[in-house]
């Protein structure tokens, strides 16, 4: 198995450890995932045939609590990517101070080729294969790329049938009538919005003058764009998996989403001035103040990093910047707000959903939003200040912050120093 992505991701661990006085036991513990399960899902298709799909779930580390992380449906998803995403989730949960470890799941499938009934059978098959691996106090899945509320509903239903009782806390991101939390739908985008607005002064950004480009137009990106636009920021570029559009006079993301729902493409969406269709590469390198990669991993790489014009990169996707590109961006004096902070709003409200399911007591929307803010803003502040004080980039500061919390949990079991004394 190729482990290129994982090997690169794990290097962050060693870099962060250099800035902390932690016991080597901690690094040893975090070297490999705790456990990974691979399965083949054989699904009955609408035409009567059977089709096999590769699927995985990886629980990276559960020292700080049950593992948490989404399930991704994507034609190119693989074990290397799932392990890496589980590793990132471990740090994301630690950065947000949630009592969770990290996990991730995935199915190698192009959902665009499935009917809705096939999608339901595939999602139920996933739970049949992984039910013994997940659990409300063991490992709690959630949506990720190309999975959503109804997929979570089928999965929760299948799990309930298997354990013979409703068990809403086994999965988050559920529809509201099935125990979902108010405010979970836009939480990832809202979290990114909160981080950016909180650092606005430090980053020299303002709604009146700053222009924003987003790559990817899924749930996280749409809500982040919508909230920034409502604040007065000018959204000048957008893309989805099919097309990219640019208008320096501005695009209304709500109108763009309506157009996309209608026409299945962003091409030709309404905008203020003259809308141009551009390539994905041009979009990333376009003239703007803030670039928000919100699609797949490895979009900003060594080859295009020198051409990035944005001063600020807000990573709404997981892992959009390669380590080599990161160096180029840092050396050029750009601020990269790392994924494990920038997109932590989603898992934070997932945590709220899990707490509400366990308590059987549900919170109003304003309470969810206030609680999200009360977590995101202080963690952002801590990371920003640590970066300034120690002369670190924000990613390293975020990893140091997360690792400190994970290390405290590992060390609380006793380290070599304790057993030697
Ligand atoms: N898939 C999302 C992420 O990458 C959310 C995970 C969750 O809510 O557990 O953060």
XYZ file of C-alpha atoms and ligand atoms in Angstrom:
431
model
C 0.000 0.000 0.000
C 1.344 3.428 -0.904
C 1.425 5.685 2.141
C 2.636 8.917 0.586
C -0.019 11.154 2.100
C 0.157 9.534 5.522
C 3.947 9.682 5.674
C 3.883 13.387 4.881
C 1.087 14.082 7.369
C 2.886 12.252 10.161
C 5.930 14.495 9.780
C 3.861 17.244 11.405
C 3.953 15.223 14.575
C 7.729 15.324 14.845
C 7.844 19.002 13.934
C 5.289 19.850 16.623
C 7.082 17.695 19.198
C 10.249 19.800 18.744
C 8.409 22.715 20.339
C 7.127 20.757 23.329
C 8.677 18.950 26.211
C 6.741 15.714 25.841
C 7.706 12.146 26.533
C 8.802 10.027 23.528
C 6.070 7.524 24.529
C 3.569 10.000 23.108
C 5.143 9.997 19.657
C 5.433 6.213 19.752
C 1.750 5.959 20.540
C 0.776 8.219 17.631
C 3.036 6.578 15.033
C 0.360 4.294 13.514
C -3.438 4.059 13.640
C -4.865 2.122 16.567
C -6.968 -0.067 14.285
C -8.215 -0.151 10.718
C -10.886 -2.345 9.175
C -11.255 -2.926 5.452
C -14.368 -4.518 3.955
C -15.955 -5.130 0.591
C -19.554 -4.012 0.322
C -21.532 -6.087 -2.176
C -24.609 -4.165 -3.188
C -27.632 -5.226 -5.232
C -28.043 -2.690 -8.036
C -31.392 -1.591 -9.464
C -30.883 -3.685 -12.604
C -30.543 -6.832 -10.516
C -26.758 -7.158 -10.765
C -24.340 -7.146 -7.788
C -21.524 -4.667 -7.452
C -18.551 -4.716 -5.062
C -17.233 -1.533 -3.414
C -14.087 -1.177 -1.306
C -14.685 0.357 2.119
C -12.638 1.277 5.193
C -12.857 2.665 8.700
C -9.756 3.753 10.596
C -9.677 4.646 14.306
C -6.453 6.530 14.738
C -6.225 7.207 18.453
C -8.744 7.082 21.286
C -6.678 8.301 24.232
C -8.841 11.413 24.631
C -12.181 9.643 24.099
C -14.241 7.730 21.543
C -13.006 8.253 18.015
C -14.840 10.683 15.746
C -14.813 11.448 12.059
C -16.780 11.387 8.852
C -17.405 8.814 6.138
C -16.361 9.850 2.653
C -17.795 8.499 -0.603
C -15.366 9.173 -3.425
C -14.182 7.234 -6.488
C -10.508 7.695 -5.600
C -10.634 7.275 -1.826
C -8.068 4.770 -0.527
C -6.572 3.461 2.698
C -3.663 5.948 2.691
C -6.121 8.826 2.505
C -8.443 7.372 5.175
C -5.544 6.861 7.613
C -4.338 10.389 6.980
C -7.790 11.870 7.454
C -8.141 9.888 10.714
C -4.791 11.287 11.869
C -5.963 14.826 11.056
C -9.240 14.204 12.930
C -7.229 13.210 16.021
C -5.515 16.590 15.980
C -8.656 18.491 15.006
C -10.579 17.134 18.000
C -7.644 17.954 20.266
C -7.316 21.490 18.867
C -11.006 22.123 19.563
C -10.639 20.544 23.018
C -13.347 17.944 22.314
C -13.268 14.719 24.351
C -12.729 12.629 21.215
C -9.986 10.842 19.357
C -9.901 10.771 15.568
C -11.273 8.386 12.946
C -12.346 8.341 9.312
C -14.229 6.076 6.971
C -14.701 5.844 3.257
C -16.192 3.965 0.341
C -14.630 3.947 -3.118
C -17.652 5.010 -5.140
C -18.814 7.715 -7.499
C -22.195 8.610 -6.015
C -23.164 10.362 -9.251
C -23.476 6.926 -10.885
C -25.844 5.532 -8.211
C -29.605 5.825 -7.941
C -31.036 6.889 -4.584
C -32.104 3.343 -3.759
C -28.606 2.057 -4.591
C -27.118 4.762 -2.375
C -29.376 3.645 0.475
C -28.397 -0.019 0.057
C -24.701 0.934 -0.060
C -25.002 3.027 3.130
C -26.815 0.239 4.969
C -24.194 -2.246 3.740
C -21.480 -0.012 5.209
C -23.076 -0.273 8.655
C -23.605 -4.024 8.333
C -19.869 -4.350 7.686
C -18.652 -1.887 10.333
C -21.288 -2.138 13.124
C -18.918 -3.984 15.458
C -16.213 -1.376 14.882
C -18.306 1.747 15.567
C -20.560 2.565 18.541
C -21.840 5.545 20.569
C -18.960 5.165 23.053
C -16.437 3.709 20.638
C -16.384 5.385 17.250
C -18.925 7.904 15.974
C -19.142 8.563 12.207
C -20.522 11.705 10.544
C -20.865 13.148 7.024
C -17.875 13.983 4.861
C -17.500 14.444 1.096
C -20.550 13.170 -0.823
C -22.344 11.931 2.297
C -25.120 13.914 3.979
C -27.985 13.883 6.471
C -30.076 11.226 4.742
C -27.052 8.923 4.427
C -26.546 9.357 8.192
C -30.264 8.621 8.722
C -30.019 5.297 6.813
C -26.865 4.407 8.697
C -28.348 5.224 12.123
C -31.455 3.216 11.199
C -29.395 0.206 10.131
C -27.365 0.380 13.328
C -30.560 0.604 15.421
C -31.910 -2.503 13.667
C -28.674 -4.388 14.361
C -28.457 -3.504 18.074
C -32.234 -3.730 18.463
C -32.707 -0.275 19.914
C -32.587 3.350 18.742
C -29.051 4.562 19.217
C -28.873 8.108 17.842
C -25.504 8.896 19.476
C -23.764 6.408 17.148
C -23.733 8.903 14.271
C -23.848 12.685 13.977
C -25.007 14.926 11.170
C -28.440 13.262 11.271
C -31.622 15.027 10.109
C -33.221 17.073 12.938
C -36.308 14.812 13.395
C -33.974 11.856 13.997
C -31.924 13.523 16.732
C -29.747 15.808 14.646
C -28.596 19.062 16.207
C -29.834 22.425 15.088
C -26.915 24.237 13.506
C -24.994 21.120 12.387
C -25.798 21.680 8.697
C -23.828 24.914 8.371
C -21.356 24.340 11.233
C -18.218 23.682 9.158
C -18.690 26.805 7.043
C -19.738 28.842 10.071
C -16.641 27.716 11.960
C -14.398 28.875 9.105
C -16.295 32.148 8.997
C -15.820 32.649 12.759
C -12.074 31.969 12.527
C -11.581 34.403 9.659
C -13.660 37.164 11.223
C -11.920 36.701 14.555
C -8.516 37.282 12.943
C -9.718 39.987 10.555
C -7.860 42.790 12.328
C -4.598 40.865 12.626
C -4.765 39.806 8.976
C -5.628 43.273 7.672
C -8.894 42.103 6.112
C -12.166 43.983 5.910
C -15.529 43.269 4.264
C -15.363 46.515 2.288
C -11.992 45.852 0.681
C -11.193 42.142 0.732
C -11.992 39.754 -2.093
C -12.532 36.060 -1.619
C -12.170 32.999 -3.863
C -13.474 29.553 -2.918
C -12.491 26.259 -4.513
C -15.272 23.676 -4.144
C -18.920 24.466 -3.615
C -20.161 21.783 -1.253
C -21.810 22.242 2.124
C -18.832 23.780 3.977
C -17.859 26.149 1.217
C -21.413 27.259 0.434
C -22.217 28.271 4.004
C -18.875 29.973 4.531
C -19.350 31.952 1.296
C -22.942 32.791 2.231
C -21.950 34.134 5.653
C -18.982 36.125 4.329
C -21.130 37.574 1.541
C -23.806 38.564 4.074
C -21.090 40.442 6.024
C -20.248 42.412 2.901
C -17.183 40.494 1.676
C -16.923 40.242 -2.084
C -16.903 36.647 -3.395
C -15.177 36.859 -6.772
C -14.447 33.224 -7.657
C -16.141 29.871 -7.119
C -15.763 26.354 -8.447
C -17.263 22.894 -8.243
C -16.023 19.576 -9.604
C -17.192 20.555 -13.118
C -16.439 24.248 -13.584
C -14.887 27.400 -12.141
C -16.265 30.921 -12.483
C -14.777 34.348 -11.796
C -16.198 37.855 -11.675
C -14.140 40.629 -10.045
C -17.374 42.580 -9.473
C -18.745 39.832 -7.270
C -20.932 36.718 -7.209
C -23.839 36.157 -4.832
C -23.240 32.613 -3.509
C -26.927 32.070 -2.697
C -27.948 32.851 -6.286
C -25.011 30.731 -7.517
C -26.228 27.761 -5.451
C -29.760 28.117 -6.820
C -28.310 28.147 -10.324
C -26.146 25.095 -9.580
C -29.132 23.155 -8.196
C -31.099 23.986 -11.305
C -28.441 23.547 -13.983
C -26.050 21.130 -12.197
C -23.181 23.507 -12.923
C -21.870 26.893 -11.824
C -21.227 27.917 -15.424
C -23.432 30.871 -16.367
C -24.528 31.622 -12.795
C -25.759 35.183 -12.109
C -23.100 37.715 -11.064
C -22.645 41.467 -10.696
C -20.436 42.119 -13.705
C -19.084 39.923 -16.448
C -18.757 36.281 -15.388
C -15.874 34.352 -16.918
C -15.399 30.608 -16.953
C -11.854 29.750 -15.946
C -9.908 26.580 -15.142
C -9.456 25.206 -11.658
C -5.766 26.126 -11.863
C -6.584 29.728 -12.806
C -9.049 29.919 -9.944
C -6.420 28.947 -7.360
C -3.956 31.443 -8.802
C -6.438 34.255 -9.287
C -6.037 37.774 -7.901
C -7.731 37.834 -4.469
C -7.071 38.453 -0.767
C -8.374 35.221 0.728
C -8.295 31.821 -0.941
C -10.528 29.170 0.603
C -9.684 25.689 -0.668
C -12.755 23.617 0.191
C -12.427 20.570 -2.058
C -9.901 17.742 -1.952
C -6.399 17.233 -0.549
C -3.236 18.403 -2.325
C -4.665 21.255 -4.372
C -1.937 23.732 -3.483
C 1.308 21.966 -4.299
C 4.923 22.885 -4.974
C 4.169 23.621 -8.637
C 1.403 26.186 -8.123
C 2.288 27.540 -4.660
C 4.580 30.305 -6.019
C 1.676 31.561 -8.168
C -0.853 31.883 -5.355
C -1.752 35.564 -5.011
C -3.980 35.398 -1.939
C -2.401 36.706 1.281
C -4.531 34.463 3.448
C -5.432 30.818 2.837
C -8.298 29.443 4.928
C -8.260 25.641 4.668
C -11.876 24.541 4.734
C -10.928 21.240 3.054
C -8.833 18.671 4.863
C -5.214 18.746 3.717
C -5.508 21.030 0.666
C -1.906 22.275 0.992
C 1.037 19.901 0.582
C 3.927 20.307 3.064
C 6.229 21.538 0.256
C 3.674 24.160 -0.791
C 3.233 25.153 2.830
C 6.909 26.107 3.008
C 6.640 28.215 -0.142
C 3.561 30.024 1.188
C 5.125 30.635 4.604
C 8.323 31.962 3.067
C 6.278 34.307 0.915
C 4.786 35.728 4.126
C 1.305 34.360 3.563
C -0.897 33.190 6.405
C -2.252 29.671 6.099
C -5.055 29.032 8.590
C -4.784 25.252 8.920
C -7.592 22.754 8.332
C -7.473 21.371 11.878
C -8.600 24.795 13.090
C -10.376 26.285 10.059
C -12.807 23.407 9.520
C -13.188 22.283 13.140
C -16.680 23.839 13.413
C -18.255 20.725 11.870
C -16.926 18.233 14.368
C -17.538 20.699 17.208
C -21.276 20.789 16.490
C -21.131 17.007 15.938
C -19.891 16.847 19.512
C -22.870 18.968 20.597
C -25.189 16.595 18.718
C -23.660 13.588 20.499
C -24.002 15.298 23.896
C -27.659 16.134 23.168
C -28.373 12.553 22.025
C -26.821 11.155 25.181
C -28.684 13.590 27.415
C -31.946 13.311 25.474
C -32.219 17.069 25.853
C -32.054 19.371 22.834
C -30.723 22.902 22.620
C -32.126 25.866 20.687
C -30.198 27.126 17.658
C -28.860 30.257 19.343
C -27.380 28.123 22.124
C -25.624 25.852 19.603
C -24.212 28.873 17.776
C -23.122 30.601 20.982
C -21.394 27.427 22.182
C -19.636 27.006 18.817
C -18.362 30.577 19.014
C -17.249 30.077 22.608
C -15.025 27.190 21.497
C -13.739 28.413 18.127
C -12.740 31.934 19.124
C -10.570 31.156 22.167
C -8.855 28.248 20.373
C -8.156 30.525 17.391
C -6.781 33.188 19.721
C -4.550 30.695 21.552
C -3.102 29.382 18.291
C -2.636 32.847 16.812
C -0.854 34.117 19.930
C 1.340 31.022 20.239
C 2.338 31.467 16.594
C 3.250 35.131 17.189
C 5.121 34.518 20.439
C 7.151 31.568 19.180
C 7.602 32.784 15.610
C 5.760 29.761 14.198
C 3.402 29.447 11.278
C -0.207 28.835 12.311
C -0.187 25.179 11.267
C 2.763 24.323 13.469
C 1.220 26.322 16.320
C -2.054 24.396 15.896
C -0.254 21.038 15.910
C 1.696 22.065 19.012
C -1.574 23.065 20.691
C -3.305 19.772 19.784
C -0.293 17.640 20.613
C -0.013 19.224 24.041
C -3.539 18.026 24.851
C -2.996 14.541 23.422
C 0.326 14.259 25.263
C -1.268 15.241 28.562
C -3.755 12.397 28.136
C -1.104 9.841 27.157
C 1.203 10.952 29.971
C -1.614 10.731 32.523
C -1.339 6.930 32.228
C 2.271 7.178 33.373
C 5.410 7.329 31.257
C 8.829 5.700 31.551
C 9.852 8.375 34.040
C 6.972 7.384 36.335
C 7.611 3.649 36.131
C 11.387 4.108 36.646
C 10.993 6.143 39.813
N -16.135 15.163 8.140
C -16.007 16.316 8.970
C -14.547 16.642 9.222
O -13.685 16.294 8.450
C -16.842 16.215 10.239
C -16.494 15.104 11.164
C -17.490 14.924 12.288
O -18.404 15.710 12.420
O -17.309 13.946 13.038
O -14.223 17.344 10.137
